[in-house]
mmCIF file of C-alpha atoms in Angstrom:
data_model
loop_
_atom_site.group_PDB
_atom_site.id
_atom_site.type_symbol
_atom_site.label_atom_id
_atom_site.label_comp_id
_atom_site.label_asym_id
_atom_site.label_seq_id
_atom_site.Cartn_x
_atom_site.Cartn_y
_atom_site.Cartn_z
ATOM 1 C CA UNK A 1 22.370 14.091 -19.008
ATOM 2 C CA UNK A 2 23.693 12.843 -15.048
ATOM 3 C CA UNK A 3 21.061 10.896 -13.079
ATOM 4 C CA UNK A 4 21.855 13.406 -10.587
ATOM 5 C CA UNK A 5 21.231 16.903 -12.995
ATOM 6 C CA UNK A 6 18.070 14.612 -14.749
ATOM 7 C CA UNK A 7 16.684 14.695 -11.525
ATOM 8 C CA UNK A 8 16.911 18.321 -10.174
ATOM 9 C CA UNK A 9 15.485 18.860 -14.399
ATOM 10 C CA UNK A 10 12.516 17.247 -13.161
ATOM 11 C CA UNK A 11 12.309 18.434 -9.988
ATOM 12 C CA UNK A 12 12.646 21.717 -10.858
ATOM 13 C CA UNK A 13 10.003 21.394 -13.810
ATOM 14 C CA UNK A 14 7.074 20.447 -10.435
ATOM 15 C CA UNK A 15 8.060 22.787 -8.034
ATOM 16 C CA UNK A 16 7.800 25.700 -11.519
ATOM 17 C CA UNK A 17 4.213 26.396 -11.096
ATOM 18 C CA UNK A 18 3.915 26.721 -7.160
ATOM 19 C CA UNK A 19 4.676 29.972 -5.755
ATOM 20 C CA UNK A 20 7.663 29.706 -3.443
ATOM 21 C CA UNK A 21 7.693 27.333 -0.270
ATOM 22 C CA UNK A 22 8.625 29.333 3.018
ATOM 23 C CA UNK A 23 7.731 27.239 5.912
ATOM 24 C CA UNK A 24 7.168 28.655 9.202
ATOM 25 C CA UNK A 25 9.018 28.453 12.296
ATOM 26 C CA UNK A 26 6.616 27.455 14.530
ATOM 27 C CA UNK A 27 9.986 27.707 17.709
ATOM 28 C CA UNK A 28 13.394 29.431 16.646
ATOM 29 C CA UNK A 29 15.601 28.641 19.787
ATOM 30 C CA UNK A 30 18.911 27.425 17.834
ATOM 31 C CA UNK A 31 18.192 26.800 14.871
ATOM 32 C CA UNK A 32 17.473 30.383 12.682
ATOM 33 C CA UNK A 33 19.630 33.081 11.483
ATOM 34 C CA UNK A 34 19.236 36.418 9.713
ATOM 35 C CA UNK A 35 18.542 35.708 5.888
ATOM 36 C CA UNK A 36 18.535 38.027 2.847
ATOM 37 C CA UNK A 37 15.080 37.022 1.926
ATOM 38 C CA UNK A 38 11.936 38.037 2.612
ATOM 39 C CA UNK A 39 8.595 35.953 4.140
ATOM 40 C CA UNK A 40 6.352 38.707 2.955
ATOM 41 C CA UNK A 41 4.764 39.089 6.357
ATOM 42 C CA UNK A 42 5.382 41.618 9.246
ATOM 43 C CA UNK A 43 8.901 40.704 11.606
ATOM 44 C CA UNK A 44 12.538 40.921 12.161
ATOM 45 C CA UNK A 45 13.909 42.823 9.187
ATOM 46 C CA UNK A 46 15.749 45.692 7.529
ATOM 47 C CA UNK A 47 13.947 45.947 4.225
ATOM 48 C CA UNK A 48 9.850 47.720 3.817
ATOM 49 C CA UNK A 49 7.248 45.689 3.059
ATOM 50 C CA UNK A 50 4.354 48.051 3.461
ATOM 51 C CA UNK A 51 2.075 51.002 5.090
ATOM 52 C CA UNK A 52 -0.941 49.810 6.669
ATOM 53 C CA UNK A 53 -3.168 51.378 9.584
ATOM 54 C CA UNK A 54 -1.644 51.963 12.985
ATOM 55 C CA UNK A 55 -3.992 49.263 15.163
ATOM 56 C CA UNK A 56 -4.222 48.310 18.955
ATOM 57 C CA UNK A 57 -0.528 47.069 19.704
ATOM 58 C CA UNK A 58 1.498 49.653 17.459
ATOM 59 C CA UNK A 59 3.475 52.188 19.651
ATOM 60 C CA UNK A 60 3.075 55.632 18.987
ATOM 61 C CA UNK A 61 7.028 54.926 17.763
ATOM 62 C CA UNK A 62 6.408 52.758 14.899
ATOM 63 C CA UNK A 63 4.601 55.520 13.829
ATOM 64 C CA UNK A 64 5.885 56.961 10.180
ATOM 65 C CA UNK A 65 4.795 60.405 10.454
ATOM 66 C CA UNK A 66 4.980 61.307 6.964
ATOM 67 C CA UNK A 67 3.427 58.913 5.528
ATOM 68 C CA UNK A 68 1.153 59.456 7.635
ATOM 69 C CA UNK A 69 0.210 63.384 7.333
ATOM 70 C CA UNK A 70 -0.998 62.430 3.800
ATOM 71 C CA UNK A 71 -4.393 61.981 5.741
ATOM 72 C CA UNK A 72 -5.888 62.043 8.766
ATOM 73 C CA UNK A 73 -4.772 58.305 9.720
ATOM 74 C CA UNK A 74 -1.714 57.324 11.696
ATOM 75 C CA UNK A 75 0.530 54.466 9.280
ATOM 76 C CA UNK A 76 2.919 52.513 10.468
ATOM 77 C CA UNK A 77 5.886 50.937 8.124
ATOM 78 C CA UNK A 78 6.051 46.872 8.567
ATOM 79 C CA UNK A 79 9.206 45.081 7.142
ATOM 80 C CA UNK A 80 9.673 41.592 5.796
ATOM 81 C CA UNK A 81 9.934 39.055 7.903
ATOM 82 C CA UNK A 82 13.973 37.259 7.570
ATOM 83 C CA UNK A 83 14.326 34.250 9.978
ATOM 84 C CA UNK A 84 15.586 31.290 8.085
ATOM 85 C CA UNK A 85 14.150 27.927 8.899
ATOM 86 C CA UNK A 86 16.147 25.129 9.348
ATOM 87 C CA UNK A 87 14.310 21.617 7.152
ATOM 88 C CA UNK A 88 15.502 18.563 7.448
ATOM 89 C CA UNK A 89 14.916 15.636 4.016
ATOM 90 C CA UNK A 90 14.752 12.094 4.893
ATOM 91 C CA UNK A 91 13.573 10.272 1.136
ATOM 92 C CA UNK A 92 13.826 6.379 1.475
ATOM 93 C CA UNK A 93 16.579 4.932 -0.770
ATOM 94 C CA UNK A 94 15.909 1.002 0.326
ATOM 95 C CA UNK A 95 14.932 -1.273 -2.032
ATOM 96 C CA UNK A 96 11.201 -1.553 -1.545
ATOM 97 C CA UNK A 97 10.579 1.971 -3.228
ATOM 98 C CA UNK A 98 12.197 0.627 -6.225
ATOM 99 C CA UNK A 99 8.674 -1.468 -6.771
ATOM 100 C CA UNK A 100 6.687 -0.563 -10.245
ATOM 101 C CA UNK A 101 3.451 -2.813 -10.977
ATOM 102 C CA UNK A 102 3.470 -1.113 -14.728
ATOM 103 C CA UNK A 103 7.307 0.257 -15.552
ATOM 104 C CA UNK A 104 5.643 1.458 -18.754
ATOM 105 C CA UNK A 105 3.228 4.338 -17.343
ATOM 106 C CA UNK A 106 3.845 4.103 -13.788
ATOM 107 C CA UNK A 107 7.318 5.507 -12.121
ATOM 108 C CA UNK A 108 9.088 3.821 -9.431
ATOM 109 C CA UNK A 109 7.805 4.652 -5.916
ATOM 110 C CA UNK A 110 11.506 5.860 -5.072
ATOM 111 C CA UNK A 111 11.882 8.258 -8.584
ATOM 112 C CA UNK A 112 8.313 9.826 -7.456
ATOM 113 C CA UNK A 113 9.342 10.450 -4.003
ATOM 114 C CA UNK A 114 13.127 11.974 -5.089
ATOM 115 C CA UNK A 115 10.856 14.070 -7.478
ATOM 116 C CA UNK A 116 8.746 15.731 -4.905
ATOM 117 C CA UNK A 117 11.329 15.726 -2.079
ATOM 118 C CA UNK A 118 13.308 17.707 -3.939
ATOM 119 C CA UNK A 119 10.995 19.726 -5.960
ATOM 120 C CA UNK A 120 9.756 20.750 -2.007
ATOM 121 C CA UNK A 121 14.081 21.237 -1.488
ATOM 122 C CA UNK A 122 13.691 24.223 -4.347
ATOM 123 C CA UNK A 123 10.649 25.975 -3.202
ATOM 124 C CA UNK A 124 12.088 26.059 -0.179
ATOM 125 C CA UNK A 125 15.608 26.784 -0.858
ATOM 126 C CA UNK A 126 14.367 29.513 -3.312
ATOM 127 C CA UNK A 127 12.083 30.789 -0.029
ATOM 128 C CA UNK A 128 15.438 31.624 1.770
ATOM 129 C CA UNK A 129 15.221 28.540 3.491
ATOM 130 C CA UNK A 130 17.826 25.848 4.899
ATOM 131 C CA UNK A 131 17.503 22.524 4.080
ATOM 132 C CA UNK A 132 19.771 19.579 4.478
ATOM 133 C CA UNK A 133 19.578 15.447 5.773
ATOM 134 C CA UNK A 134 18.867 13.800 8.083
ATOM 135 C CA UNK A 135 22.065 12.664 10.359
ATOM 136 C CA UNK A 136 25.409 14.347 10.078
ATOM 137 C CA UNK A 137 26.300 13.806 6.105
ATOM 138 C CA UNK A 138 25.136 17.118 4.777
ATOM 139 C CA UNK A 139 24.252 20.043 7.186
ATOM 140 C CA UNK A 140 21.125 22.503 5.865
ATOM 141 C CA UNK A 141 22.492 24.873 3.883
ATOM 142 C CA UNK A 142 20.725 27.583 1.548
ATOM 143 C CA UNK A 143 21.794 28.498 -2.095
ATOM 144 C CA UNK A 144 21.950 26.249 -5.724
ATOM 145 C CA UNK A 145 24.718 24.160 -4.742
ATOM 146 C CA UNK A 146 22.967 22.843 -2.248
ATOM 147 C CA UNK A 147 20.395 22.159 -4.413
ATOM 148 C CA UNK A 148 22.647 19.679 -6.220
ATOM 149 C CA UNK A 149 24.128 18.251 -3.475
ATOM 150 C CA UNK A 150 20.816 17.184 -2.500
ATOM 151 C CA UNK A 151 19.707 15.761 -5.604
ATOM 152 C CA UNK A 152 23.242 14.074 -5.557
ATOM 153 C CA UNK A 153 22.315 12.126 -2.194
ATOM 154 C CA UNK A 154 18.647 10.971 -2.932
ATOM 155 C CA UNK A 155 19.369 9.284 -6.084
ATOM 156 C CA UNK A 156 21.774 6.874 -4.496
ATOM 157 C CA UNK A 157 19.988 3.521 -3.721
ATOM 158 C CA UNK A 158 20.651 1.284 -0.807
ATOM 159 C CA UNK A 159 20.424 -2.830 -0.784
ATOM 160 C CA UNK A 160 18.133 -2.551 2.435
ATOM 161 C CA UNK A 161 15.077 -4.180 1.968
ATOM 162 C CA UNK A 162 13.155 -1.780 4.222
ATOM 163 C CA UNK A 163 14.197 1.380 5.896
ATOM 164 C CA UNK A 164 13.270 3.560 8.451
ATOM 165 C CA UNK A 165 13.584 7.426 9.089
ATOM 166 C CA UNK A 166 17.183 8.401 10.172
ATOM 167 C CA UNK A 167 16.383 10.325 13.969
ATOM 168 C CA UNK A 168 20.516 11.132 14.174
ATOM 169 C CA UNK A 169 20.944 14.848 13.900
ATOM 170 C CA UNK A 170 17.691 16.590 14.798
ATOM 171 C CA UNK A 171 17.833 20.012 15.147
ATOM 172 C CA UNK A 172 15.850 21.283 17.892
ATOM 173 C CA UNK A 173 12.857 23.336 16.800
ATOM 174 C CA UNK A 174 13.920 22.498 13.020
ATOM 175 C CA UNK A 175 11.176 21.308 10.351
ATOM 176 C CA UNK A 176 11.121 18.055 8.442
ATOM 177 C CA UNK A 177 9.760 16.143 5.452
ATOM 178 C CA UNK A 178 10.276 12.528 5.540
ATOM 179 C CA UNK A 179 9.373 10.301 2.506
ATOM 180 C CA UNK A 180 8.792 6.212 2.428
ATOM 181 C CA UNK A 181 6.361 3.492 1.569
ATOM 182 C CA UNK A 182 7.109 3.339 5.655
ATOM 183 C CA UNK A 183 6.532 -0.381 4.935
ATOM 184 C CA UNK A 184 9.027 -2.431 6.846
ATOM 185 C CA UNK A 185 9.234 -2.180 10.765
ATOM 186 C CA UNK A 186 7.277 0.488 11.909
ATOM 187 C CA UNK A 187 8.996 0.531 15.576
ATOM 188 C CA UNK A 188 11.891 2.338 14.449
ATOM 189 C CA UNK A 189 9.814 4.959 12.081
ATOM 190 C CA UNK A 190 7.940 5.278 15.586
ATOM 191 C CA UNK A 191 11.151 6.156 17.215
ATOM 192 C CA UNK A 192 12.513 8.506 15.043
ATOM 193 C CA UNK A 193 9.093 10.852 15.120
ATOM 194 C CA UNK A 194 9.256 10.546 19.108
ATOM 195 C CA UNK A 195 12.946 11.453 19.090
ATOM 196 C CA UNK A 196 11.730 14.626 16.196
ATOM 197 C CA UNK A 197 8.896 15.593 18.347
ATOM 198 C CA UNK A 198 11.301 15.536 21.769
ATOM 199 C CA UNK A 199 13.656 18.033 20.037
ATOM 200 C CA UNK A 200 10.568 20.431 19.229
ATOM 201 C CA UNK A 201 11.011 19.045 15.077
ATOM 202 C CA UNK A 202 7.473 19.211 13.577
ATOM 203 C CA UNK A 203 7.534 17.641 10.462
ATOM 204 C CA UNK A 204 5.346 15.988 7.256
ATOM 205 C CA UNK A 205 5.574 12.353 6.551
ATOM 206 C CA UNK A 206 4.482 11.226 3.021
ATOM 207 C CA UNK A 207 3.906 7.785 1.878
ATOM 208 C CA UNK A 208 4.329 6.958 -1.586
ATOM 209 C CA UNK A 209 2.702 3.511 -2.664
ATOM 210 C CA UNK A 210 1.864 1.964 -5.889
ATOM 211 C CA UNK A 211 -1.509 1.401 -7.225
ATOM 212 C CA UNK A 212 -1.597 -2.229 -6.435
ATOM 213 C CA UNK A 213 -0.153 -2.299 -3.322
ATOM 214 C CA UNK A 214 -4.029 -0.688 -2.173
ATOM 215 C CA UNK A 215 -6.103 -3.100 -4.769
ATOM 216 C CA UNK A 216 -4.174 -5.673 -4.353
ATOM 217 C CA UNK A 217 -4.945 -7.302 -7.434
ATOM 218 C CA UNK A 218 -3.639 -10.242 -7.744
ATOM 219 C CA UNK A 219 -5.400 -14.033 -8.598
ATOM 220 C CA UNK A 220 -4.772 -17.398 -8.607
ATOM 221 C CA UNK A 221 -1.024 -18.650 -8.633
ATOM 222 C CA UNK A 222 1.716 -16.061 -7.376
ATOM 223 C CA UNK A 223 4.910 -15.511 -6.637
ATOM 224 C CA UNK A 224 5.787 -12.241 -4.623
ATOM 225 C CA UNK A 225 9.387 -11.525 -4.386
ATOM 226 C CA UNK A 226 10.871 -8.284 -2.319
ATOM 227 C CA UNK A 227 12.829 -5.791 -4.386
ATOM 228 C CA UNK A 228 15.917 -6.584 -2.848
ATOM 229 C CA UNK A 229 15.868 -10.456 -3.016
ATOM 230 C CA UNK A 230 16.021 -11.099 -0.058
ATOM 231 C CA UNK A 231 12.243 -12.817 0.196
ATOM 232 C CA UNK A 232 9.415 -14.989 -1.704
ATOM 233 C CA UNK A 233 6.625 -16.125 -0.565
ATOM 234 C CA UNK A 234 4.194 -18.423 -3.604
ATOM 235 C CA UNK A 235 0.401 -19.287 -3.319
ATOM 236 C CA UNK A 236 -2.092 -20.684 -5.510
ATOM 237 C CA UNK A 237 -5.023 -18.670 -4.580
ATOM 238 C CA UNK A 238 -3.493 -15.036 -4.448
ATOM 239 C CA UNK A 239 -7.003 -13.772 -4.002
ATOM 240 C CA UNK A 240 -7.640 -15.089 -0.397
ATOM 241 C CA UNK A 241 -4.605 -12.965 0.577
ATOM 242 C CA UNK A 242 -6.227 -9.680 -0.620
ATOM 243 C CA UNK A 243 -9.203 -9.526 2.712
ATOM 244 C CA UNK A 244 -6.314 -9.864 5.139
ATOM 245 C CA UNK A 245 -3.418 -7.872 3.279
ATOM 246 C CA UNK A 246 -6.013 -4.637 3.028
ATOM 247 C CA UNK A 247 -6.563 -4.855 6.538
ATOM 248 C CA UNK A 248 -3.100 -5.107 7.308
ATOM 249 C CA UNK A 249 -2.112 -2.209 5.187
ATOM 250 C CA UNK A 250 -5.224 -0.157 6.518
ATOM 251 C CA UNK A 251 -3.801 -0.469 9.651
ATOM 252 C CA UNK A 252 -0.344 0.489 9.214
ATOM 253 C CA UNK A 253 -1.820 3.495 7.716
ATOM 254 C CA UNK A 254 -4.330 4.364 10.637
ATOM 255 C CA UNK A 255 -0.946 3.150 13.025
ATOM 256 C CA UNK A 256 0.849 6.085 10.860
ATOM 257 C CA UNK A 257 -1.455 8.840 10.903
ATOM 258 C CA UNK A 258 -2.175 8.319 14.809
ATOM 259 C CA UNK A 259 1.474 8.791 15.127
ATOM 260 C CA UNK A 260 1.707 12.094 13.722
ATOM 261 C CA UNK A 261 -1.214 13.611 14.815
ATOM 262 C CA UNK A 262 0.301 12.643 18.479
ATOM 263 C CA UNK A 263 3.494 14.084 17.642
ATOM 264 C CA UNK A 264 2.038 17.430 15.917
ATOM 265 C CA UNK A 265 3.436 15.746 12.601
ATOM 266 C CA UNK A 266 0.707 16.095 8.721
ATOM 267 C CA UNK A 267 0.456 12.315 7.086
ATOM 268 C CA UNK A 268 -0.765 11.919 3.987
ATOM 269 C CA UNK A 269 -1.033 8.977 1.086
ATOM 270 C CA UNK A 270 0.217 9.484 -2.351
ATOM 271 C CA UNK A 271 0.247 7.041 -4.699
ATOM 272 C CA UNK A 272 1.932 7.240 -8.084
ATOM 273 C CA UNK A 273 -0.569 6.630 -10.518
ATOM 274 C CA UNK A 274 -2.303 10.449 -9.380
ATOM 275 C CA UNK A 275 0.272 13.164 -10.619
ATOM 276 C CA UNK A 276 3.171 14.885 -8.679
ATOM 277 C CA UNK A 277 2.392 18.168 -8.499
ATOM 278 C CA UNK A 278 -0.644 16.923 -6.329
ATOM 279 C CA UNK A 279 1.627 15.148 -3.872
ATOM 280 C CA UNK A 280 3.575 19.084 -4.093
ATOM 281 C CA UNK A 281 1.099 20.834 -3.372
ATOM 282 C CA UNK A 282 0.016 19.012 -0.243
ATOM 283 C CA UNK A 283 3.473 19.013 0.865
ATOM 284 C CA UNK A 284 3.711 22.846 0.219
ATOM 285 C CA UNK A 285 0.421 23.669 2.232
ATOM 286 C CA UNK A 286 1.390 21.295 4.819
ATOM 287 C CA UNK A 287 4.989 23.065 5.560
ATOM 288 C CA UNK A 288 3.836 26.139 5.113
ATOM 289 C CA UNK A 289 1.811 25.688 8.226
ATOM 290 C CA UNK A 290 -1.700 25.194 5.949
ATOM 291 C CA UNK A 291 -4.152 22.128 6.746
ATOM 292 C CA UNK A 292 -3.693 19.712 3.607
#
């Protein structure tokens, strides 16, 4: 089985226990089209959803007289919402994402990020949304062929030590999902989210870390090497670096959280020793407008 097909198979396994993900459209200007899927709530569309008792704000023209004739109350006919939302994905493919502290027990950060992002893509497309990549390489589309295109795009590694979100080609008022360890230079990350917010884009920032990156369990003589091989640092007393490292990591996570709150995004940190379904469930709740 090829790498993209294997990734898609794993992502579908993660997505299968969850209901279809329906991204809420906060604002629809310039990014929506009338789709052929039902969003299971009242709105613009042709398909019947439900009858409900007439309430404040309903016009007499909306009354279904045939259904109302069966009793004493007036009923209106709701139709299903059929607005498709554009969702833009960015998954970090840099060398830092290839780290795992235990390759027998833990997945690489890149593997976890790709599976969660593609599982979210599957749920979105099954819900009738259009999904694509940030930038201009793969515009948002629906349908199963798009899932395979995204699986292929997610399966490519890059030689860079660290990477930052691609902010070009952001469709106004779209939704977005950024997945990375976010351990590189934070200025491009801040610039990308600010630019997205300026265009009315709201989304989800999922930070993926290995548990060793949270605990810093190193003692004695240790050689730290970057995954890309471009950086190395040797110390005789690794434990003496722990407090300073943990403080910097805590400040980085706090800055990401504050940046998301300022731009209307949602932030969460996922560890690769937790289940992929836990991360996917949080993404589903966050992108569907709920509180994760």
